[in-house]
């Protein structure tokens, strides 16, 4: 399971190779204790050690392991669990010390070379539904009550920032809350202390989790929340048909709901669209018919619309002029860059598409935030650079908004099925 790699990697920390004396490659080597650098590195970093076993190892599955000395190899998933549970739960344990015992070797598979064993749910049989699997809504309504082996397949929607909470006993604990969804609902999952390390590698809108026997907590404000209890198992990125379906559903939903999609550069010939011999003019109704008849086509053209609403002043005041998305949460600011509140990653912000309200022509309208603007189109509309837009004073914003309201503009637009939104390539007043 990918979420457990760091625990192993961080246990066997990589070491910086020893520098030559004075940094000079010609300098004579320092007299040592007879070990070569390779031998020293092997001891310090067992994961890098070449493995040339002298004996035969029998290949077994985990359920074939029996107590006693024997040379065996087996492939398995790693679990991150609280240590206290280990001695309660398992019948056979295998101690491994690759650093000290040369006959021990651990190989970490980070690709799909062991696909079926590392990703397929344990009880899954091809062509049959996974036992105990239910939708999130069914689980929250009644599935949490006395159903043993209940499973839910969910996608990560957002990952909250780590919070420190003081218990009644006075001790401190850390809490990370993860919002999960499927096509039937949403739920919050609380992960305490060391469990909170796992979500760091999950991606909002992408990572799929298969949760078996989640802990359920009654909440008065919602249908309930989830936690990790002793019987809970969370499988990250499981491979089975329901997970594949959910993965596709999540991609579509993110495209539909996301405010700050990245602008796909190089899909349209903007020059030809604006100044070419064949320039197409569409009404909004025609565009709608075109896209619905074949959403996979790529085309560009003009629309002529009236700006019915502007929210420049209100977003400027609320410090929401620019936006970005990270950890599944929209991040707003009036600045060009800001760090994510959750993961501290520095983010480059783009103009908030909701600044422009409803656009109207004689045949239809476009709702706020539904167009995908590129930087060039924004700068043409405002007749200033993005940096200058962020530096507008509130008086300037007010004046500009008054000037733009009810103005009729030509927008150069492009459509591509994969993008799933009408892109604004340029603006002509
Ligand atoms: Zn983030």
Short mmCIF file of C-alpha atoms and ligand atoms in Angstrom, two decimals:
data_model
loop_
_atom_site.label_atom_id
_atom_site.label_comp_id
_atom_site.label_asym_id
_atom_site.label_seq_id
_atom_site.Cartn_x
_atom_site.Cartn_y
_atom_site.Cartn_z
CA UNK A 1 0.00 0.00 0.00
CA UNK A 2 1.55 3.26 -1.08
CA UNK A 3 0.72 5.16 2.09
CA UNK A 4 3.08 3.04 4.11
CA UNK A 5 6.29 3.57 2.15
CA UNK A 6 7.48 6.60 4.09
CA UNK A 7 7.39 4.67 7.34
CA UNK A 8 9.89 2.15 5.95
CA UNK A 9 11.88 4.68 3.99
CA UNK A 10 12.17 6.97 6.98
CA UNK A 11 13.20 4.07 9.21
CA UNK A 12 16.17 3.33 6.98
CA UNK A 13 17.24 6.90 6.27
CA UNK A 14 19.37 7.51 3.22
CA UNK A 15 22.83 8.80 4.05
CA UNK A 16 24.84 11.45 2.26
CA UNK A 17 27.96 9.83 0.72
CA UNK A 18 31.14 10.71 2.56
CA UNK A 19 33.02 13.58 0.96
CA UNK A 20 36.61 13.20 -0.19
CA UNK A 21 39.21 14.94 1.96
CA UNK A 22 39.18 18.73 1.34
CA UNK A 23 36.82 18.11 -1.59
CA UNK A 24 39.91 17.38 -3.70
CA UNK A 25 39.63 14.16 -5.76
CA UNK A 26 43.45 13.95 -6.01
CA UNK A 27 43.89 13.94 -2.22
CA UNK A 28 45.06 10.60 -0.76
CA UNK A 29 42.28 8.58 0.94
CA UNK A 30 41.97 8.75 4.72
CA UNK A 31 43.28 5.52 6.28
CA UNK A 32 40.19 3.62 7.54
CA UNK A 33 39.20 0.40 9.19
CA UNK A 34 39.39 -1.73 6.06
CA UNK A 35 35.75 -1.44 4.94
CA UNK A 36 35.06 -0.21 1.43
CA UNK A 37 32.68 2.71 0.91
CA UNK A 38 30.20 0.31 -0.71
CA UNK A 39 30.24 -1.95 2.34
CA UNK A 40 29.67 1.02 4.63
CA UNK A 41 26.83 2.30 2.43
CA UNK A 42 25.22 -1.18 2.40
CA UNK A 43 25.11 -1.22 6.18
CA UNK A 44 23.81 2.31 6.49
CA UNK A 45 21.22 1.94 3.73
CA UNK A 46 20.06 -1.71 3.51
CA UNK A 47 17.48 -0.83 0.85
CA UNK A 48 20.29 -0.20 -1.64
CA UNK A 49 22.17 -3.43 -0.91
CA UNK A 50 22.52 -5.84 -3.83
CA UNK A 51 21.10 -9.22 -2.90
CA UNK A 52 23.00 -12.29 -4.02
CA UNK A 53 21.64 -15.03 -1.78
CA UNK A 54 23.77 -18.12 -1.21
CA UNK A 55 20.85 -20.41 -0.36
CA UNK A 56 17.56 -21.38 -2.00
CA UNK A 57 14.45 -19.49 -0.92
CA UNK A 58 11.03 -21.11 -1.21
CA UNK A 59 8.32 -18.86 -2.64
CA UNK A 60 5.22 -18.88 -0.40
CA UNK A 61 2.04 -16.91 0.07
CA UNK A 62 1.50 -15.29 3.47
CA UNK A 63 -1.13 -17.84 4.54
CA UNK A 64 1.39 -20.66 3.90
CA UNK A 65 3.88 -19.28 6.43
CA UNK A 66 4.42 -21.49 9.52
CA UNK A 67 6.54 -20.73 12.59
CA UNK A 68 10.10 -22.07 12.48
CA UNK A 69 13.41 -21.40 10.71
CA UNK A 70 13.17 -21.65 6.93
CA UNK A 71 14.37 -19.61 3.93
CA UNK A 72 11.27 -18.20 2.31
CA UNK A 73 10.20 -15.29 0.11
CA UNK A 74 6.75 -13.77 0.10
CA UNK A 75 5.04 -10.73 -1.39
CA UNK A 76 2.61 -8.66 0.65
CA UNK A 77 1.10 -5.29 1.29
CA UNK A 78 2.36 -3.17 4.13
CA UNK A 79 -0.12 -1.87 6.66
CA UNK A 80 0.18 1.18 8.85
CA UNK A 81 -1.30 0.22 12.16
CA UNK A 82 -0.84 1.18 15.73
CA UNK A 83 1.77 -1.17 17.18
CA UNK A 84 -0.50 -2.16 20.06
CA UNK A 85 -2.82 -3.88 17.63
CA UNK A 86 -0.12 -6.01 16.04
CA UNK A 87 0.27 -8.53 18.86
CA UNK A 88 -3.63 -8.77 19.20
CA UNK A 89 -4.36 -9.44 15.57
CA UNK A 90 -1.76 -11.75 13.96
CA UNK A 91 -0.85 -15.43 14.42
CA UNK A 92 2.52 -15.45 12.67
CA UNK A 93 5.08 -12.68 12.55
CA UNK A 94 8.32 -12.51 10.59
CA UNK A 95 11.07 -10.30 11.97
CA UNK A 96 13.26 -8.67 9.38
CA UNK A 97 16.48 -6.77 9.98
CA UNK A 98 18.04 -6.27 6.54
CA UNK A 99 20.67 -3.98 8.09
CA UNK A 100 22.01 -6.64 10.47
CA UNK A 101 21.00 -9.97 8.96
CA UNK A 102 22.48 -10.44 5.49
CA UNK A 103 20.01 -13.22 4.61
CA UNK A 104 17.09 -10.74 5.01
CA UNK A 105 16.12 -8.58 2.09
CA UNK A 106 13.19 -6.23 1.51
CA UNK A 107 12.17 -5.07 -1.94
CA UNK A 108 9.65 -2.24 -2.17
CA UNK A 109 7.44 -2.34 -5.27
CA UNK A 110 6.32 1.11 -6.25
CA UNK A 111 4.92 0.17 -9.66
CA UNK A 112 2.27 -2.28 -10.83
CA UNK A 113 4.64 -5.26 -11.14
CA UNK A 114 2.70 -7.05 -8.42
CA UNK A 115 -0.66 -5.60 -9.54
CA UNK A 116 -3.15 -8.22 -8.42
CA UNK A 117 -1.65 -8.92 -5.01
CA UNK A 118 -1.04 -5.33 -3.97
CA UNK A 119 -4.17 -3.61 -5.26
CA UNK A 120 -7.02 -6.12 -5.53
CA UNK A 121 -9.25 -6.31 -2.43
CA UNK A 122 -8.66 -9.55 -0.54
CA UNK A 123 -12.21 -10.90 -0.92
CA UNK A 124 -12.68 -9.86 -4.54
CA UNK A 125 -13.45 -12.64 -7.05
CA UNK A 126 -13.48 -11.74 -10.72
CA UNK A 127 -16.97 -11.28 -12.15
CA UNK A 128 -18.60 -11.22 -8.70
CA UNK A 129 -19.59 -8.21 -6.57
CA UNK A 130 -17.28 -7.50 -3.63
CA UNK A 131 -18.93 -8.94 -0.47
CA UNK A 132 -20.19 -6.27 1.91
CA UNK A 133 -19.68 -3.36 -0.50
CA UNK A 134 -22.38 -0.69 -0.24
CA UNK A 135 -22.86 2.91 -1.33
CA UNK A 136 -22.01 5.68 1.11
CA UNK A 137 -25.66 6.63 1.46
CA UNK A 138 -26.69 3.02 2.30
CA UNK A 139 -23.87 2.81 4.85
CA UNK A 140 -24.81 6.08 6.56
CA UNK A 141 -28.54 5.25 6.59
CA UNK A 142 -28.43 1.72 7.95
CA UNK A 143 -25.26 -0.13 6.88
CA UNK A 144 -23.25 1.08 9.89
CA UNK A 145 -25.64 -0.63 12.27
CA UNK A 146 -24.58 -4.19 12.93
CA UNK A 147 -23.40 -5.16 9.43
CA UNK A 148 -20.12 -7.00 9.83
CA UNK A 149 -17.65 -6.66 6.97
CA UNK A 150 -19.30 -3.48 5.64
CA UNK A 151 -17.23 -1.85 2.93
CA UNK A 152 -17.44 1.50 1.15
CA UNK A 153 -15.51 2.65 -1.90
CA UNK A 154 -15.03 6.41 -1.76
CA UNK A 155 -12.94 9.15 -3.36
CA UNK A 156 -11.05 11.81 -1.38
CA UNK A 157 -12.75 15.20 -1.78
CA UNK A 158 -10.58 17.37 0.43
CA UNK A 159 -7.91 17.01 3.09
CA UNK A 160 -8.07 19.38 6.05
CA UNK A 161 -5.11 20.96 7.81
CA UNK A 162 -3.58 19.16 10.79
CA UNK A 163 -5.15 20.41 14.05
CA UNK A 164 -3.87 20.07 17.61
CA UNK A 165 -6.56 19.14 20.10
CA UNK A 166 -6.25 18.99 23.88
CA UNK A 167 -7.92 15.98 25.47
CA UNK A 168 -9.79 16.12 28.78
CA UNK A 169 -6.87 14.27 30.32
CA UNK A 170 -4.59 17.16 29.34
CA UNK A 171 -2.64 15.31 26.65
CA UNK A 172 -2.31 16.71 23.11
CA UNK A 173 -3.45 14.86 19.99
CA UNK A 174 -3.33 15.70 16.33
CA UNK A 175 -6.35 15.42 14.06
CA UNK A 176 -6.61 15.40 10.26
CA UNK A 177 -10.11 15.43 8.77
CA UNK A 178 -10.64 14.06 5.29
CA UNK A 179 -13.84 14.63 3.31
CA UNK A 180 -14.88 11.61 1.24
CA UNK A 181 -17.54 11.17 -1.43
CA UNK A 182 -19.13 8.73 -3.82
CA UNK A 183 -22.05 9.24 -6.23
CA UNK A 184 -24.57 9.04 -3.36
CA UNK A 185 -23.14 11.27 -0.65
CA UNK A 186 -20.33 12.77 1.39
CA UNK A 187 -18.83 11.97 4.78
CA UNK A 188 -16.03 13.17 7.05
CA UNK A 189 -13.27 10.76 8.16
CA UNK A 190 -11.26 11.66 11.26
CA UNK A 191 -7.69 10.40 11.45
CA UNK A 192 -5.86 10.82 14.75
CA UNK A 193 -2.14 11.12 15.53
CA UNK A 194 0.10 8.80 13.43
CA UNK A 195 -2.89 7.86 11.23
CA UNK A 196 -2.85 11.46 10.04
CA UNK A 197 0.39 10.80 8.15
CA UNK A 198 -1.38 8.72 5.49
CA UNK A 199 -3.56 11.48 3.97
CA UNK A 200 -0.42 13.47 3.12
CA UNK A 201 0.00 11.27 0.04
CA UNK A 202 -3.65 11.25 -1.00
CA UNK A 203 -4.87 13.52 -3.77
CA UNK A 204 -8.19 15.31 -3.65
CA UNK A 205 -10.51 14.29 -6.49
CA UNK A 206 -8.24 11.37 -7.43
CA UNK A 207 -7.35 8.98 -4.61
CA UNK A 208 -9.83 6.13 -4.16
CA UNK A 209 -10.13 4.37 -0.78
CA UNK A 210 -11.81 1.09 0.03
CA UNK A 211 -12.73 1.25 3.71
CA UNK A 212 -13.70 -1.99 5.45
CA UNK A 213 -15.43 -1.83 8.85
CA UNK A 214 -15.12 1.92 9.36
CA UNK A 215 -15.82 3.34 12.81
CA UNK A 216 -19.14 5.22 12.82
CA UNK A 217 -20.01 8.20 14.95
CA UNK A 218 -23.44 9.78 15.28
CA UNK A 219 -23.47 13.49 14.47
CA UNK A 220 -26.45 15.72 15.05
CA UNK A 221 -25.65 18.10 12.21
CA UNK A 222 -25.12 15.42 9.55
CA UNK A 223 -25.76 11.74 8.84
CA UNK A 224 -22.67 10.79 10.88
CA UNK A 225 -18.90 10.70 10.52
CA UNK A 226 -16.26 8.00 10.14
CA UNK A 227 -13.18 7.08 12.10
CA UNK A 228 -10.50 4.39 12.18
CA UNK A 229 -11.17 1.68 14.76
CA UNK A 230 -9.41 -1.58 15.52
CA UNK A 231 -11.19 -3.59 12.79
CA UNK A 232 -10.93 -0.86 10.16
CA UNK A 233 -8.84 -1.41 7.06
CA UNK A 234 -8.27 1.31 4.48
CA UNK A 235 -7.02 0.11 1.09
CA UNK A 236 -5.55 2.92 -0.98
CA UNK A 237 -6.11 2.88 -4.77
CA UNK A 238 -7.76 -0.56 -4.87
CA UNK A 239 -8.07 -2.23 -8.28
CA UNK A 240 -11.52 -3.66 -8.98
CA UNK A 241 -14.40 -2.59 -11.27
CA UNK A 242 -16.27 -0.44 -8.72
CA UNK A 243 -13.11 1.55 -7.97
CA UNK A 244 -12.44 2.06 -11.67
CA UNK A 245 -15.99 3.37 -12.15
CA UNK A 246 -15.65 5.74 -9.18
CA UNK A 247 -12.29 6.99 -10.48
CA UNK A 248 -13.94 7.99 -13.80
CA UNK A 249 -16.93 9.50 -12.00
CA UNK A 250 -14.62 11.61 -9.79
CA UNK A 251 -12.69 12.96 -12.80
CA UNK A 252 -15.95 14.02 -14.48
CA UNK A 253 -17.29 15.61 -11.31
CA UNK A 254 -14.07 17.54 -10.64
CA UNK A 255 -14.21 18.93 -14.18
CA UNK A 256 -17.84 19.96 -13.73
CA UNK A 257 -17.55 21.51 -10.26
CA UNK A 258 -14.00 22.82 -10.09
CA UNK A 259 -13.63 26.60 -10.19
CA UNK A 260 -9.94 26.74 -11.00
CA UNK A 261 -9.22 24.25 -13.78
CA UNK A 262 -5.82 24.64 -15.36
CA UNK A 263 -6.03 26.24 -18.82
CA UNK A 264 -4.95 23.73 -21.50
CA UNK A 265 -2.38 25.57 -23.64
CA UNK A 266 -1.77 24.71 -27.29
CA UNK A 267 -5.14 23.07 -28.02
CA UNK A 268 -6.46 25.85 -30.28
CA UNK A 269 -4.84 28.02 -32.96
CA UNK A 270 -5.73 31.37 -31.38
CA UNK A 271 -4.25 33.42 -34.22
CA UNK A 272 -6.34 31.58 -36.84
CA UNK A 273 -9.45 31.86 -34.65
CA UNK A 274 -9.03 35.64 -34.38
CA UNK A 275 -7.59 36.68 -37.73
CA UNK A 276 -7.90 33.61 -40.03
CA UNK A 277 -9.84 33.46 -43.31
CA UNK A 278 -12.61 31.32 -41.82
CA UNK A 279 -13.87 32.83 -38.62
CA UNK A 280 -17.02 31.31 -37.19
CA UNK A 281 -19.60 33.26 -35.28
CA UNK A 282 -21.89 31.31 -32.98
CA UNK A 283 -24.91 32.16 -30.88
CA UNK A 284 -25.00 30.46 -27.46
CA UNK A 285 -27.87 28.23 -28.65
CA UNK A 286 -25.83 27.12 -31.70
CA UNK A 287 -22.84 26.33 -29.50
CA UNK A 288 -25.06 24.26 -27.24
CA UNK A 289 -26.45 22.27 -30.19
CA UNK A 290 -22.96 21.73 -31.67
CA UNK A 291 -21.50 20.44 -28.43
CA UNK A 292 -24.44 18.19 -27.66
CA UNK A 293 -24.40 16.67 -31.18
CA UNK A 294 -20.73 15.64 -30.83
CA UNK A 295 -18.88 16.66 -27.68
CA UNK A 296 -15.57 15.25 -28.93
CA UNK A 297 -15.01 17.81 -31.69
CA UNK A 298 -12.45 20.61 -31.42
CA UNK A 299 -13.43 24.03 -32.73
CA UNK A 300 -13.06 27.74 -32.10
CA UNK A 301 -15.07 30.83 -32.98
CA UNK A 302 -16.68 34.01 -31.70
CA UNK A 303 -19.62 34.70 -29.43
CA UNK A 304 -21.09 38.14 -28.82
CA UNK A 305 -22.48 38.57 -25.31
CA UNK A 306 -23.62 41.24 -22.86
CA UNK A 307 -22.12 41.27 -19.36
CA UNK A 308 -25.21 41.25 -17.15
CA UNK A 309 -23.40 41.11 -13.78
CA UNK A 310 -19.94 41.86 -12.41
CA UNK A 311 -18.61 40.86 -9.00
CA UNK A 312 -15.21 42.54 -9.21
CA UNK A 313 -15.85 44.95 -6.31
CA UNK A 314 -17.33 42.30 -4.04
CA UNK A 315 -14.53 39.74 -4.66
CA UNK A 316 -11.91 42.49 -4.32
CA UNK A 317 -13.36 43.44 -0.93
CA UNK A 318 -13.53 39.80 0.21
CA UNK A 319 -9.89 39.17 -0.78
CA UNK A 320 -11.09 36.63 -3.37
CA UNK A 321 -9.94 38.20 -6.62
CA UNK A 322 -7.59 35.33 -7.45
CA UNK A 323 -8.10 31.62 -6.87
CA UNK A 324 -6.37 28.25 -6.96
CA UNK A 325 -7.22 24.77 -5.77
CA UNK A 326 -5.06 22.56 -3.57
CA UNK A 327 -5.86 19.58 -1.32
CA UNK A 328 -9.39 19.72 -2.78
CA UNK A 329 -10.07 23.11 -1.22
CA UNK A 330 -10.42 26.39 -3.16
CA UNK A 331 -7.88 28.98 -2.01
CA UNK A 332 -8.56 32.69 -2.54
CA UNK A 333 -6.45 35.82 -2.26
CA UNK A 334 -5.95 39.21 -3.89
CA UNK A 335 -2.27 38.32 -4.43
CA UNK A 336 -0.59 36.50 -7.32
CA UNK A 337 0.81 33.74 -5.10
CA UNK A 338 -0.10 32.29 -1.72
CA UNK A 339 0.83 29.11 0.17
CA UNK A 340 -1.78 26.36 0.63
CA UNK A 341 -3.14 26.53 4.19
CA UNK A 342 -3.00 22.76 4.45
CA UNK A 343 0.20 21.54 2.78
CA UNK A 344 2.13 24.87 2.61
CA UNK A 345 2.79 24.33 -1.10
CA UNK A 346 3.31 27.72 -2.83
CA UNK A 347 0.44 28.23 -5.26
CA UNK A 348 0.24 30.42 -8.37
CA UNK A 349 -3.23 31.94 -8.48
CA UNK A 350 -5.36 32.80 -11.50
CA UNK A 351 -8.22 35.29 -11.74
CA UNK A 352 -11.45 34.08 -10.17
CA UNK A 353 -13.80 33.32 -13.12
CA UNK A 354 -16.78 34.32 -10.97
CA UNK A 355 -15.72 37.98 -11.29
CA UNK A 356 -17.74 37.91 -14.51
CA UNK A 357 -21.38 37.22 -13.77
CA UNK A 358 -24.08 36.01 -16.18
CA UNK A 359 -23.35 36.54 -19.88
CA UNK A 360 -26.30 36.86 -22.22
CA UNK A 361 -27.05 36.87 -25.92
CA UNK A 362 -30.38 36.68 -27.80
CA UNK A 363 -30.50 32.88 -27.57
CA UNK A 364 -29.26 31.97 -24.10
CA UNK A 365 -26.95 32.72 -21.19
CA UNK A 366 -23.77 31.43 -19.49
CA UNK A 367 -23.80 31.11 -15.69
CA UNK A 368 -20.99 32.72 -13.62
CA UNK A 369 -17.82 30.64 -13.23
CA UNK A 370 -18.65 28.24 -16.07
CA UNK A 371 -16.14 29.61 -18.59
CA UNK A 372 -12.46 28.71 -18.58
CA UNK A 373 -10.51 31.94 -19.15
CA UNK A 374 -6.88 32.09 -20.18
CA UNK A 375 -4.60 34.83 -18.90
CA UNK A 376 -4.48 36.57 -22.29
CA UNK A 377 -8.27 36.92 -22.42
CA UNK A 378 -8.37 38.41 -18.91
CA UNK A 379 -5.63 40.89 -19.70
CA UNK A 380 -7.41 41.96 -22.92
CA UNK A 381 -10.71 42.39 -21.06
CA UNK A 382 -9.13 44.50 -18.31
CA UNK A 383 -6.56 46.14 -20.60
CA UNK A 384 -3.95 45.57 -17.88
CA UNK A 385 -1.62 42.79 -16.79
CA UNK A 386 -2.76 40.29 -14.15
CA UNK A 387 -0.35 41.91 -11.69
CA UNK A 388 -1.93 45.32 -12.37
CA UNK A 389 -5.42 43.81 -11.86
CA UNK A 390 -4.40 42.52 -8.42
CA UNK A 391 -3.02 45.95 -7.55
CA UNK A 392 -6.27 47.82 -8.39
CA UNK A 393 -7.56 50.01 -5.58
CA UNK A 394 -11.18 49.57 -4.52
CA UNK A 395 -12.08 52.87 -6.28
CA UNK A 396 -10.49 51.65 -9.50
CA UNK A 397 -12.35 48.35 -9.20
CA UNK A 398 -15.64 50.22 -8.66
CA UNK A 399 -15.09 52.46 -11.70
CA UNK A 400 -14.07 49.53 -13.87
CA UNK A 401 -17.10 47.48 -12.83
CA UNK A 402 -19.44 50.36 -13.67
CA UNK A 403 -17.83 50.71 -17.09
CA UNK A 404 -18.06 46.98 -17.89
CA UNK A 405 -21.63 46.38 -16.74
CA UNK A 406 -24.08 45.85 -19.65
CA UNK A 407 -21.24 46.15 -22.13
CA UNK A 408 -21.43 43.92 -25.20
CA UNK A 409 -18.17 42.09 -25.94
CA UNK A 410 -16.86 39.63 -28.48
CA UNK A 411 -15.27 36.58 -26.88
CA UNK A 412 -13.01 34.26 -28.88
CA UNK A 413 -13.95 30.83 -27.59
CA UNK A 414 -12.69 27.28 -28.06
CA UNK A 415 -14.21 23.86 -27.34
CA UNK A 416 -12.53 20.50 -26.84
CA UNK A 417 -14.38 17.47 -25.47
CA UNK A 418 -11.65 16.47 -22.99
CA UNK A 419 -11.62 19.95 -21.40
CA UNK A 420 -15.38 19.84 -20.96
CA UNK A 421 -15.80 23.62 -20.66
CA UNK A 422 -16.02 26.50 -23.07
CA UNK A 423 -12.61 28.19 -23.05
CA UNK A 424 -12.18 31.94 -23.55
CA UNK A 425 -9.07 32.47 -25.71
CA UNK A 426 -9.35 36.23 -26.22
CA UNK A 427 -11.58 39.27 -25.84
CA UNK A 428 -12.49 41.91 -28.42
CA UNK A 429 -14.34 45.03 -27.35
ZN1 LIG B 1 -2.37 21.83 -0.53
#
